[in-house]
Amino acid sequence: MTVLYNGPAIFAGSFRVFFFSAALWAIVSLGLWIIYLAAGVELAGDVISWHAHELIYGYGGAVVAGFAFTAIPNWIGRTPVRGGTLALMFGLWFIARLSAAALLFDIQAMNVASVSEILFFAMFVGLAAREVIAGGNKRNFKIIAVFVLFFLSALVANLNRLELLEVPFLPWQTGLAILLLLICIIGGRIIPAFTANWLKKKLVEDGITNMDDQLPIMFNKFDVVVILFTVLTFVLFIAGYSGYTLFVSVAAMVLHVIRLMRWKGMKTFSSPIVLVLHISYLWVPIGFALLALSGMDLIDETTALHAWTIGAMGSTTLAVMTRATLGHANLPLTDSAVLTAIYTAVNLAAALRIMAAFMYDHYDMLIRASGGMWLLAFGLFVLKFGPIHFAKSKL
């Protein structure tokens, strides 16, 4: 039974409030980072850890929550989480972000930031688990397990910055690995599926009826092997086994390239909204390749991390946020100049950041250009999709 919703439009669906807010935070948090780097403004605390934490748990947490409570109702056929419950969850996320911003200006809000963030993730995981269990769809229990890991990672990260827990690794790197694991799992389902849907229509238009060898290979045992090997690589990397990481990173790169080739992305160049999914996933093996190079002391490790954060995370999340917003607002999933600009800008941001590692004489210029492209991508998203997120819901 459809339940009518008459509250504020922004809380009519998780994709509305969390995708919009995630994009705004992507702009604000990077803006503060640029002020620190370029303007020489003295900011308080460990700014590098702050930058990483806010990208992974601030931006990443909002996008995952927005995706989860948009996708889960489709998986299990239940009414979406919205209204007061959604507003409360968003409020916890917002307080954590506001308090985190205050930390940079030496306003003592660490306890508020950490407690709010822990409560946000606890509420997010609890609600997601409740919905999936109520829907009885055991196939999606493994996604909930990954959400639980993300929550535990956030918990450890916050206890660590409160100096209540000491760990022999960087907690935010664990959070990044979990987000990349989600990209590998969910991407492995939606990328070939969306590509197949688009290719079938195109092949029919071209008069091709024998499609068997033209379509992507769907999720199978090979994908399971790739994901398990990816988990092993991340574990070795986070644990600091650099010698082993070098070899497994190369193997992981090869496996992900093979996986990507199975999805027929080379056939999608005429549709940016489909092609961007393949380009976004390409940053996963690029990150492993750069990680291997860092293991040989040829580049800095942060270059590989930025391939994953700006490239894999940034591009994938924007691709998903644009598609989900259009789809759930009952707007056509068609390409446009704005969408192409968004996808181009975020991928240029990743490419320029990596180029900086190889063109050190132009390092500062390339870093600023990368930041500018990131701001452009998310600025265009806010301008294009913000009005849709705030439009009156018909649900």
mmCIF file of C-alpha atoms in Angstrom:
data_model
loop_
_atom_site.group_PDB
_atom_site.id
_atom_site.type_symbol
_atom_site.label_atom_id
_atom_site.label_comp_id
_atom_site.label_asym_id
_atom_site.label_seq_id
_atom_site.Cartn_x
_atom_site.Cartn_y
_atom_site.Cartn_z
ATOM 1 C CA MET A 1 0.000 0.000 0.000
ATOM 2 C CA THR A 2 1.344 3.447 -0.951
ATOM 3 C CA VAL A 3 1.567 5.826 2.010
ATOM 4 C CA LEU A 4 1.039 9.488 1.144
ATOM 5 C CA TYR A 5 3.702 11.928 2.295
ATOM 6 C CA ASN A 6 2.870 15.604 2.806
ATOM 7 C CA GLY A 7 5.954 16.850 4.645
ATOM 8 C CA PRO A 8 8.885 18.955 3.388
ATOM 9 C CA ALA A 9 9.972 17.783 -0.063
ATOM 10 C CA ILE A 10 13.634 17.555 0.935
ATOM 11 C CA PHE A 11 12.739 14.800 3.440
ATOM 12 C CA ALA A 12 10.529 12.884 1.012
ATOM 13 C CA GLY A 13 13.428 10.619 0.059
ATOM 14 C CA SER A 14 16.955 10.017 1.266
ATOM 15 C CA PHE A 15 18.430 10.797 -2.163
ATOM 16 C CA ARG A 16 17.070 14.332 -1.865
ATOM 17 C CA VAL A 17 18.536 15.453 1.438
ATOM 18 C CA PHE A 18 21.700 13.340 1.495
ATOM 19 C CA PHE A 19 22.785 13.736 -2.132
ATOM 20 C CA PHE A 20 22.234 17.487 -1.992
ATOM 21 C CA SER A 21 23.997 17.840 1.365
ATOM 22 C CA ALA A 22 26.857 15.543 0.349
ATOM 23 C CA ALA A 23 27.511 17.704 -2.709
ATOM 24 C CA LEU A 24 27.453 20.873 -0.626
ATOM 25 C CA TRP A 25 29.855 19.342 1.880
ATOM 26 C CA ALA A 26 32.143 18.246 -0.970
ATOM 27 C CA ILE A 27 32.362 21.928 -1.896
ATOM 28 C CA VAL A 28 32.647 23.369 1.623
ATOM 29 C CA SER A 29 35.157 20.847 2.982
ATOM 30 C CA LEU A 30 37.421 21.168 -0.053
ATOM 31 C CA GLY A 31 37.048 24.947 0.116
ATOM 32 C CA LEU A 32 38.377 24.900 3.674
ATOM 33 C CA TRP A 33 41.196 22.607 2.537
ATOM 34 C CA ILE A 34 42.111 25.002 -0.293
ATOM 35 C CA ILE A 35 42.139 27.914 2.147
ATOM 36 C CA TYR A 36 44.616 25.948 4.227
ATOM 37 C CA LEU A 37 46.834 25.029 1.247
ATOM 38 C CA ALA A 38 46.694 28.140 -0.905
ATOM 39 C CA ALA A 39 45.921 31.081 1.353
ATOM 40 C CA GLY A 40 48.335 30.215 4.136
ATOM 41 C CA VAL A 41 45.617 30.501 6.772
ATOM 42 C CA GLU A 42 46.585 28.800 10.017
ATOM 43 C CA LEU A 43 44.045 26.180 10.963
ATOM 44 C CA ALA A 44 43.971 24.147 14.143
ATOM 45 C CA GLY A 45 44.567 20.429 14.608
ATOM 46 C CA ASP A 46 45.693 17.686 12.260
ATOM 47 C CA VAL A 47 44.346 19.153 9.037
ATOM 48 C CA ILE A 48 45.377 16.221 6.826
ATOM 49 C CA SER A 49 43.484 13.729 8.992
ATOM 50 C CA TRP A 50 40.523 16.128 9.066
ATOM 51 C CA HIS A 51 40.545 16.345 5.260
ATOM 52 C CA ALA A 52 40.598 12.550 4.870
ATOM 53 C CA HIS A 53 37.998 11.958 7.604
ATOM 54 C CA GLU A 54 35.515 14.423 6.157
ATOM 55 C CA LEU A 55 35.828 12.999 2.660
ATOM 56 C CA ILE A 56 35.372 9.381 3.806
ATOM 57 C CA TYR A 57 32.894 9.659 6.657
ATOM 58 C CA GLY A 58 31.338 13.063 5.962
ATOM 59 C CA TYR A 59 30.832 13.026 2.204
ATOM 60 C CA GLY A 60 30.991 9.231 1.857
ATOM 61 C CA GLY A 61 28.648 8.628 4.777
ATOM 62 C CA ALA A 62 26.004 10.937 3.316
ATOM 63 C CA VAL A 63 26.188 9.394 -0.157
ATOM 64 C CA VAL A 64 25.978 5.835 1.184
ATOM 65 C CA ALA A 65 22.983 6.743 3.354
ATOM 66 C CA GLY A 66 21.298 8.475 0.418
ATOM 67 C CA PHE A 67 21.896 5.475 -1.820
ATOM 68 C CA ALA A 68 20.962 2.846 0.767
ATOM 69 C CA PHE A 69 17.552 4.251 1.671
ATOM 70 C CA THR A 70 16.765 4.871 -1.986
ATOM 71 C CA ALA A 71 17.809 1.417 -3.209
ATOM 72 C CA ILE A 72 16.580 -0.750 -0.309
ATOM 73 C CA PRO A 73 12.865 0.055 -0.829
ATOM 74 C CA ASN A 74 13.286 -1.033 -4.464
ATOM 75 C CA TRP A 75 14.981 -4.260 -3.355
ATOM 76 C CA ILE A 76 12.355 -5.251 -0.801
ATOM 77 C CA GLY A 77 9.178 -3.382 -1.801
ATOM 78 C CA ARG A 78 8.779 -1.342 1.392
ATOM 79 C CA THR A 79 7.925 2.327 1.928
ATOM 80 C CA PRO A 80 11.094 4.478 1.930
ATOM 81 C CA VAL A 81 12.435 5.966 5.151
ATOM 82 C CA ARG A 82 11.356 9.627 5.094
ATOM 83 C CA GLY A 83 9.829 12.430 7.116
ATOM 84 C CA GLY A 84 10.822 12.778 10.775
ATOM 85 C CA THR A 85 12.984 9.651 10.870
ATOM 86 C CA LEU A 86 14.988 10.817 7.865
ATOM 87 C CA ALA A 87 15.205 14.350 9.293
ATOM 88 C CA LEU A 88 16.609 12.998 12.575
ATOM 89 C CA MET A 89 19.246 10.941 10.794
ATOM 90 C CA PHE A 90 20.214 13.930 8.651
ATOM 91 C CA GLY A 91 20.322 16.146 11.751
ATOM 92 C CA LEU A 92 22.926 13.905 13.353
ATOM 93 C CA TRP A 93 25.025 13.999 10.176
ATOM 94 C CA PHE A 94 24.669 17.795 9.920
ATOM 95 C CA ILE A 95 25.676 18.416 13.546
ATOM 96 C CA ALA A 96 28.754 16.234 13.007
ATOM 97 C CA ARG A 97 29.743 18.263 9.929
ATOM 98 C CA LEU A 98 29.123 21.633 11.594
ATOM 99 C CA SER A 99 31.165 20.566 14.614
ATOM 100 C CA ALA A 100 33.914 19.187 12.372
ATOM 101 C CA ALA A 101 34.174 22.527 10.559
ATOM 102 C CA ALA A 102 34.441 24.293 13.923
ATOM 103 C CA LEU A 103 37.438 22.136 14.830
ATOM 104 C CA LEU A 104 39.524 23.764 12.104
ATOM 105 C CA PHE A 105 39.135 27.131 13.789
ATOM 106 C CA ASP A 106 40.126 25.791 17.196
ATOM 107 C CA ILE A 107 36.561 25.752 18.476
ATOM 108 C CA GLN A 108 36.517 22.761 20.799
ATOM 109 C CA ALA A 109 33.744 20.591 19.411
ATOM 110 C CA MET A 110 35.472 17.227 19.070
ATOM 111 C CA ASN A 111 33.124 15.436 21.436
ATOM 112 C CA VAL A 112 30.036 16.796 19.679
ATOM 113 C CA ALA A 113 31.415 15.935 16.228
ATOM 114 C CA SER A 114 32.362 12.390 17.164
ATOM 115 C CA VAL A 115 29.260 11.530 19.214
ATOM 116 C CA SER A 116 26.945 12.907 16.504
ATOM 117 C CA GLU A 117 28.785 10.987 13.798
ATOM 118 C CA ILE A 118 28.704 7.723 15.761
ATOM 119 C CA LEU A 119 24.971 8.148 16.392
ATOM 120 C CA PHE A 120 24.388 8.918 12.707
ATOM 121 C CA PHE A 121 26.114 5.725 11.568
ATOM 122 C CA ALA A 122 24.417 3.662 14.275
ATOM 123 C CA MET A 123 21.002 4.942 13.206
ATOM 124 C CA PHE A 124 21.831 4.444 9.525
ATOM 125 C CA VAL A 125 22.961 0.828 9.972
ATOM 126 C CA GLY A 126 20.128 0.015 12.381
ATOM 127 C CA LEU A 127 17.444 1.298 10.014
ATOM 128 C CA ALA A 128 19.033 -0.361 6.973
ATOM 129 C CA ALA A 129 19.232 -3.700 8.789
ATOM 130 C CA ARG A 130 15.636 -3.364 9.986
ATOM 131 C CA GLU A 131 14.376 -2.708 6.456
ATOM 132 C CA VAL A 132 16.297 -5.559 4.820
ATOM 133 C CA ILE A 133 15.365 -8.058 7.568
ATOM 134 C CA ALA A 134 11.702 -6.986 7.396
ATOM 135 C CA GLY A 135 11.790 -7.460 3.641
ATOM 136 C CA GLY A 136 13.161 -10.986 4.064
ATOM 137 C CA ASN A 137 15.604 -10.557 1.176
ATOM 138 C CA LYS A 138 18.612 -12.606 2.315
ATOM 139 C CA ARG A 139 20.497 -11.746 -0.880
ATOM 140 C CA ASN A 140 21.058 -8.242 0.465
ATOM 141 C CA PHE A 141 22.314 -9.266 3.914
ATOM 142 C CA LYS A 142 25.899 -9.033 2.666
ATOM 143 C CA ILE A 143 25.379 -5.351 1.821
ATOM 144 C CA ILE A 144 24.209 -4.791 5.394
ATOM 145 C CA ALA A 145 27.370 -6.567 6.576
ATOM 146 C CA VAL A 146 29.467 -4.043 4.629
ATOM 147 C CA PHE A 147 27.422 -1.185 6.120
ATOM 148 C CA VAL A 148 28.173 -2.604 9.585
ATOM 149 C CA LEU A 149 31.888 -2.642 8.745
ATOM 150 C CA PHE A 150 31.635 0.998 7.659
ATOM 151 C CA PHE A 151 29.972 1.872 10.969
ATOM 152 C CA LEU A 152 32.677 0.027 12.941
ATOM 153 C CA SER A 153 35.340 1.840 10.941
ATOM 154 C CA ALA A 154 33.717 5.196 11.761
ATOM 155 C CA LEU A 155 33.449 4.169 15.421
ATOM 156 C CA VAL A 156 37.157 3.312 15.590
ATOM 157 C CA ALA A 157 38.087 6.509 13.741
ATOM 158 C CA ASN A 158 36.138 8.659 16.192
ATOM 159 C CA LEU A 159 37.384 6.857 19.297
ATOM 160 C CA ASN A 160 40.889 7.283 17.922
ATOM 161 C CA ARG A 161 40.573 11.045 17.411
ATOM 162 C CA LEU A 162 39.044 11.347 20.901
ATOM 163 C CA GLU A 163 42.187 9.528 22.136
ATOM 164 C CA LEU A 164 40.039 6.828 23.724
ATOM 165 C CA LEU A 165 41.439 4.114 21.470
ATOM 166 C CA GLU A 166 44.856 3.700 19.886
ATOM 167 C CA VAL A 167 45.150 1.636 16.711
ATOM 168 C CA PRO A 168 48.277 0.715 14.683
ATOM 169 C CA PHE A 169 46.774 1.938 11.382
ATOM 170 C CA LEU A 170 45.019 4.963 9.904
ATOM 171 C CA PRO A 171 41.278 4.409 10.566
ATOM 172 C CA TRP A 172 40.183 6.508 7.595
ATOM 173 C CA GLN A 173 42.096 4.177 5.272
ATOM 174 C CA THR A 174 39.858 1.371 6.517
ATOM 175 C CA GLY A 175 36.826 3.516 5.737
ATOM 176 C CA LEU A 176 38.153 4.174 2.241
ATOM 177 C CA ALA A 177 38.719 0.449 1.663
ATOM 178 C CA ILE A 178 35.125 -0.296 2.722
ATOM 179 C CA LEU A 179 33.730 2.370 0.396
ATOM 180 C CA LEU A 180 35.783 0.935 -2.463
ATOM 181 C CA LEU A 181 34.496 -2.519 -1.572
ATOM 182 C CA LEU A 182 30.940 -1.172 -1.863
ATOM 183 C CA ILE A 183 31.815 0.270 -5.272
ATOM 184 C CA CYS A 184 33.173 -3.124 -6.328
ATOM 185 C CA ILE A 185 30.104 -5.025 -5.082
ATOM 186 C CA ILE A 186 27.339 -2.641 -6.127
ATOM 187 C CA GLY A 187 29.155 -1.492 -9.255
ATOM 188 C CA GLY A 188 29.549 -5.118 -10.267
ATOM 189 C CA ARG A 189 25.768 -5.377 -10.375
ATOM 190 C CA ILE A 190 24.569 -2.020 -11.671
ATOM 191 C CA ILE A 191 27.261 -1.263 -14.286
ATOM 192 C CA PRO A 192 26.704 -4.387 -16.424
ATOM 193 C CA ALA A 193 22.924 -4.164 -15.845
ATOM 194 C CA PHE A 194 22.608 -0.509 -16.910
ATOM 195 C CA THR A 195 24.995 -1.120 -19.798
ATOM 196 C CA ALA A 196 22.998 -4.143 -20.968
ATOM 197 C CA ASN A 197 19.745 -2.165 -20.870
ATOM 198 C CA TRP A 198 21.246 0.613 -22.976
ATOM 199 C CA LEU A 199 23.011 -1.747 -25.387
ATOM 200 C CA LYS A 200 19.872 -3.793 -26.038
ATOM 201 C CA LYS A 201 18.011 -0.690 -27.186
ATOM 202 C CA LYS A 202 20.932 0.431 -29.332
ATOM 203 C CA LEU A 203 21.397 -2.989 -30.922
ATOM 204 C CA VAL A 204 17.701 -3.188 -31.746
ATOM 205 C CA GLU A 205 17.901 0.259 -33.357
ATOM 206 C CA ASP A 206 20.907 -0.954 -35.379
ATOM 207 C CA GLY A 207 18.965 -4.018 -36.512
ATOM 208 C CA ILE A 208 21.124 -6.531 -34.628
ATOM 209 C CA THR A 209 19.134 -9.440 -33.219
ATOM 210 C CA ASN A 210 21.940 -11.810 -32.131
ATOM 211 C CA MET A 211 23.020 -10.093 -28.930
ATOM 212 C CA ASP A 212 24.593 -12.946 -26.948
ATOM 213 C CA ASP A 213 28.213 -11.905 -27.471
ATOM 214 C CA GLN A 214 27.403 -8.174 -27.548
ATOM 215 C CA LEU A 215 26.162 -7.772 -23.976
ATOM 216 C CA PRO A 216 28.059 -7.476 -20.666
ATOM 217 C CA ILE A 217 28.762 -10.568 -18.573
ATOM 218 C CA MET A 218 26.694 -10.350 -15.406
ATOM 219 C CA PHE A 219 27.927 -10.969 -11.863
ATOM 220 C CA ASN A 220 29.288 -14.508 -11.521
ATOM 221 C CA LYS A 221 32.007 -16.518 -9.736
ATOM 222 C CA PHE A 222 34.778 -14.538 -11.400
ATOM 223 C CA ASP A 223 33.438 -11.374 -9.765
ATOM 224 C CA VAL A 224 33.429 -13.116 -6.385
ATOM 225 C CA VAL A 225 37.101 -14.017 -6.846
ATOM 226 C CA VAL A 226 37.941 -10.425 -7.782
ATOM 227 C CA ILE A 227 36.185 -9.044 -4.699
ATOM 228 C CA LEU A 228 37.819 -11.554 -2.339
ATOM 229 C CA PHE A 229 41.249 -10.758 -3.791
ATOM 230 C CA THR A 230 40.490 -7.047 -3.440
ATOM 231 C CA VAL A 231 39.687 -7.548 0.252
ATOM 232 C CA LEU A 232 43.012 -9.376 0.707
ATOM 233 C CA THR A 233 44.885 -6.526 -0.977
ATOM 234 C CA PHE A 234 43.234 -3.893 1.221
ATOM 235 C CA VAL A 235 43.951 -5.895 4.381
ATOM 236 C CA LEU A 236 47.643 -6.185 3.497
ATOM 237 C CA PHE A 237 47.809 -2.496 2.596
ATOM 238 C CA ILE A 238 46.142 -1.262 5.801
ATOM 239 C CA ALA A 239 48.234 -3.654 7.930
ATOM 240 C CA GLY A 240 51.402 -2.211 6.400
ATOM 241 C CA TYR A 241 52.744 -5.311 4.652
ATOM 242 C CA SER A 242 54.320 -3.231 1.883
ATOM 243 C CA GLY A 243 56.316 -6.088 0.341
ATOM 244 C CA TYR A 244 53.238 -8.238 -0.196
ATOM 245 C CA THR A 245 51.106 -5.238 -1.162
ATOM 246 C CA LEU A 246 53.301 -4.531 -4.185
ATOM 247 C CA PHE A 247 52.622 -7.923 -5.762
ATOM 248 C CA VAL A 248 48.955 -8.255 -4.853
ATOM 249 C CA SER A 249 48.286 -4.696 -6.088
ATOM 250 C CA VAL A 250 49.528 -5.642 -9.549
ATOM 251 C CA ALA A 251 47.364 -8.771 -9.521
ATOM 252 C CA ALA A 252 44.346 -6.787 -8.287
ATOM 253 C CA MET A 253 44.868 -4.251 -11.072
ATOM 254 C CA VAL A 254 44.872 -7.008 -13.716
ATOM 255 C CA LEU A 255 41.770 -8.677 -12.278
ATOM 256 C CA HIS A 256 39.803 -5.418 -12.208
ATOM 257 C CA VAL A 257 40.835 -4.530 -15.769
ATOM 258 C CA ILE A 258 39.606 -7.944 -16.953
ATOM 259 C CA ARG A 259 36.387 -7.446 -15.005
ATOM 260 C CA LEU A 260 35.865 -4.039 -16.568
ATOM 261 C CA MET A 261 36.461 -5.374 -20.090
ATOM 262 C CA ARG A 262 33.718 -7.974 -19.541
ATOM 263 C CA TRP A 263 31.192 -5.120 -19.156
ATOM 264 C CA LYS A 264 31.556 -3.845 -22.771
ATOM 265 C CA GLY A 265 32.209 -0.238 -21.805
ATOM 266 C CA MET A 266 33.949 0.450 -25.133
ATOM 267 C CA LYS A 267 30.538 0.196 -26.812
ATOM 268 C CA THR A 268 29.021 3.040 -24.766
ATOM 269 C CA PHE A 269 30.951 6.082 -26.001
ATOM 270 C CA SER A 270 27.826 7.639 -27.479
ATOM 271 C CA SER A 271 26.131 7.818 -24.061
ATOM 272 C CA PRO A 272 28.068 9.738 -21.346
ATOM 273 C CA ILE A 273 25.548 8.732 -18.647
ATOM 274 C CA VAL A 274 26.449 5.065 -19.265
ATOM 275 C CA LEU A 275 30.112 5.562 -20.203
ATOM 276 C CA VAL A 276 30.846 7.427 -16.957
ATOM 277 C CA LEU A 277 30.061 4.278 -14.965
ATOM 278 C CA HIS A 278 32.887 2.448 -16.756
ATOM 279 C CA ILE A 279 35.318 5.373 -16.493
ATOM 280 C CA SER A 280 34.535 5.678 -12.794
ATOM 281 C CA TYR A 281 35.290 2.009 -12.208
ATOM 282 C CA LEU A 282 38.538 2.305 -14.210
ATOM 283 C CA TRP A 283 39.952 4.377 -11.340
ATOM 284 C CA VAL A 284 39.876 1.258 -9.138
ATOM 285 C CA PRO A 285 42.584 -0.600 -11.126
ATOM 286 C CA ILE A 286 44.421 2.703 -11.736
ATOM 287 C CA GLY A 287 44.597 3.094 -7.956
ATOM 288 C CA PHE A 288 46.074 -0.391 -7.581
ATOM 289 C CA ALA A 289 48.621 0.356 -10.325
ATOM 290 C CA LEU A 290 49.670 3.555 -8.557
ATOM 291 C CA LEU A 291 49.814 1.722 -5.227
ATOM 292 C CA ALA A 292 52.266 -0.721 -6.814
ATOM 293 C CA LEU A 293 54.366 2.186 -8.079
ATOM 294 C CA SER A 294 54.398 3.696 -4.595
ATOM 295 C CA GLY A 295 55.608 0.335 -3.283
ATOM 296 C CA MET A 296 58.617 0.750 -5.590
ATOM 297 C CA ASP A 297 59.161 4.294 -4.226
ATOM 298 C CA LEU A 298 58.441 5.821 -7.629
ATOM 299 C CA ILE A 299 55.561 7.992 -6.426
ATOM 300 C CA ASP A 300 53.966 8.986 -3.148
ATOM 301 C CA GLU A 301 51.303 6.681 -1.703
ATOM 302 C CA THR A 302 48.833 9.554 -1.520
ATOM 303 C CA THR A 303 48.688 9.594 -5.315
ATOM 304 C CA ALA A 304 47.093 6.143 -5.324
ATOM 305 C CA LEU A 305 44.734 7.196 -2.557
ATOM 306 C CA HIS A 306 43.607 10.219 -4.576
ATOM 307 C CA ALA A 307 42.957 8.013 -7.609
ATOM 308 C CA TRP A 308 40.497 6.172 -5.396
ATOM 309 C CA THR A 309 39.001 9.138 -3.539
ATOM 310 C CA ILE A 310 38.673 11.675 -6.358
ATOM 311 C CA GLY A 311 38.419 9.172 -9.213
ATOM 312 C CA ALA A 312 36.649 6.035 -8.029
ATOM 313 C CA MET A 313 34.665 7.636 -5.187
ATOM 314 C CA GLY A 314 34.007 11.064 -6.661
ATOM 315 C CA SER A 315 33.135 9.954 -10.172
ATOM 316 C CA THR A 316 31.123 6.877 -9.133
ATOM 317 C CA THR A 317 29.078 8.738 -6.547
ATOM 318 C CA LEU A 318 28.283 11.579 -8.944
ATOM 319 C CA ALA A 319 27.294 9.048 -11.612
ATOM 320 C CA VAL A 320 24.980 7.290 -9.154
ATOM 321 C CA MET A 321 23.590 10.515 -7.659
ATOM 322 C CA THR A 322 22.689 11.944 -11.065
ATOM 323 C CA ARG A 323 21.044 8.715 -12.269
ATOM 324 C CA ALA A 324 19.160 8.126 -9.008
ATOM 325 C CA THR A 325 17.886 11.698 -8.814
ATOM 326 C CA LEU A 326 16.616 11.658 -12.389
ATOM 327 C CA GLY A 327 15.090 8.197 -12.022
ATOM 328 C CA HIS A 328 13.308 8.797 -8.718
ATOM 329 C CA ALA A 329 12.105 12.226 -9.792
ATOM 330 C CA ASN A 330 10.508 10.531 -12.825
ATOM 331 C CA LEU A 331 12.726 12.502 -15.214
ATOM 332 C CA PRO A 332 14.194 10.940 -18.372
ATOM 333 C CA LEU A 333 17.617 9.279 -18.085
ATOM 334 C CA THR A 334 18.989 11.161 -21.046
ATOM 335 C CA ASP A 335 22.363 12.740 -21.660
ATOM 336 C CA SER A 336 22.785 16.496 -21.472
ATOM 337 C CA ALA A 337 25.539 19.085 -21.665
ATOM 338 C CA VAL A 338 25.388 19.637 -17.895
ATOM 339 C CA LEU A 339 25.728 15.931 -17.113
ATOM 340 C CA THR A 340 28.675 15.630 -19.509
ATOM 341 C CA ALA A 341 30.292 18.661 -17.859
ATOM 342 C CA ILE A 342 29.821 17.166 -14.374
ATOM 343 C CA TYR A 343 31.338 13.825 -15.378
ATOM 344 C CA THR A 344 34.191 15.450 -17.296
ATOM 345 C CA ALA A 345 35.077 17.834 -14.475
ATOM 346 C CA VAL A 346 35.283 15.199 -11.727
ATOM 347 C CA ASN A 347 37.395 12.867 -13.867
ATOM 348 C CA LEU A 348 39.669 15.758 -14.841
ATOM 349 C CA ALA A 349 40.025 16.501 -11.127
ATOM 350 C CA ALA A 350 41.346 12.972 -10.579
ATOM 351 C CA ALA A 351 43.599 13.030 -13.655
ATOM 352 C CA LEU A 352 45.141 16.391 -12.770
ATOM 353 C CA ARG A 353 45.821 15.282 -9.190
ATOM 354 C CA ILE A 354 47.670 12.209 -10.461
ATOM 355 C CA MET A 355 49.565 14.219 -13.082
ATOM 356 C CA ALA A 356 50.897 16.356 -10.244
ATOM 357 C CA ALA A 357 52.846 13.357 -8.923
ATOM 358 C CA PHE A 358 54.659 12.981 -12.268
ATOM 359 C CA MET A 359 55.047 16.688 -13.148
ATOM 360 C CA TYR A 360 56.442 18.040 -9.914
ATOM 361 C CA ASP A 361 57.581 21.331 -11.466
ATOM 362 C CA HIS A 362 53.901 22.131 -12.021
ATOM 363 C CA TYR A 363 52.688 20.490 -8.805
ATOM 364 C CA ASP A 364 50.999 23.525 -7.214
ATOM 365 C CA MET A 365 49.280 24.551 -10.453
ATOM 366 C CA LEU A 366 47.965 21.037 -11.070
ATOM 367 C CA ILE A 367 46.757 20.663 -7.482
ATOM 368 C CA ARG A 368 44.815 23.921 -7.732
ATOM 369 C CA ALA A 369 43.407 22.923 -11.122
ATOM 370 C CA SER A 370 42.329 19.579 -9.683
ATOM 371 C CA GLY A 371 40.570 21.323 -6.813
ATOM 372 C CA GLY A 372 38.902 23.703 -9.246
ATOM 373 C CA MET A 373 37.547 20.825 -11.320
ATOM 374 C CA TRP A 374 36.185 19.137 -8.183
ATOM 375 C CA LEU A 375 34.415 22.330 -7.146
ATOM 376 C CA LEU A 376 33.045 22.767 -10.672
ATOM 377 C CA ALA A 377 31.668 19.217 -10.798
ATOM 378 C CA PHE A 378 29.855 19.458 -7.472
ATOM 379 C CA GLY A 379 28.832 23.066 -8.046
ATOM 380 C CA LEU A 380 27.117 22.050 -11.290
ATOM 381 C CA PHE A 381 25.453 19.141 -9.486
ATOM 382 C CA VAL A 382 24.035 21.462 -6.823
ATOM 383 C CA LEU A 383 22.790 23.972 -9.413
ATOM 384 C CA LYS A 384 21.276 21.314 -11.682
ATOM 385 C CA PHE A 385 19.810 18.910 -9.137
ATOM 386 C CA GLY A 386 19.184 21.113 -6.100
ATOM 387 C CA PRO A 387 15.867 22.402 -7.484
ATOM 388 C CA ILE A 388 14.822 18.799 -8.139
ATOM 389 C CA HIS A 389 15.665 17.761 -4.579
ATOM 390 C CA PHE A 390 13.567 20.613 -3.161
ATOM 391 C CA ALA A 391 10.665 20.242 -5.598
ATOM 392 C CA LYS A 392 7.362 19.235 -4.025
ATOM 393 C CA SER A 393 7.053 15.474 -3.758
ATOM 394 C CA LYS A 394 4.044 13.703 -5.276
ATOM 395 C CA LEU A 395 4.496 10.595 -3.101
#
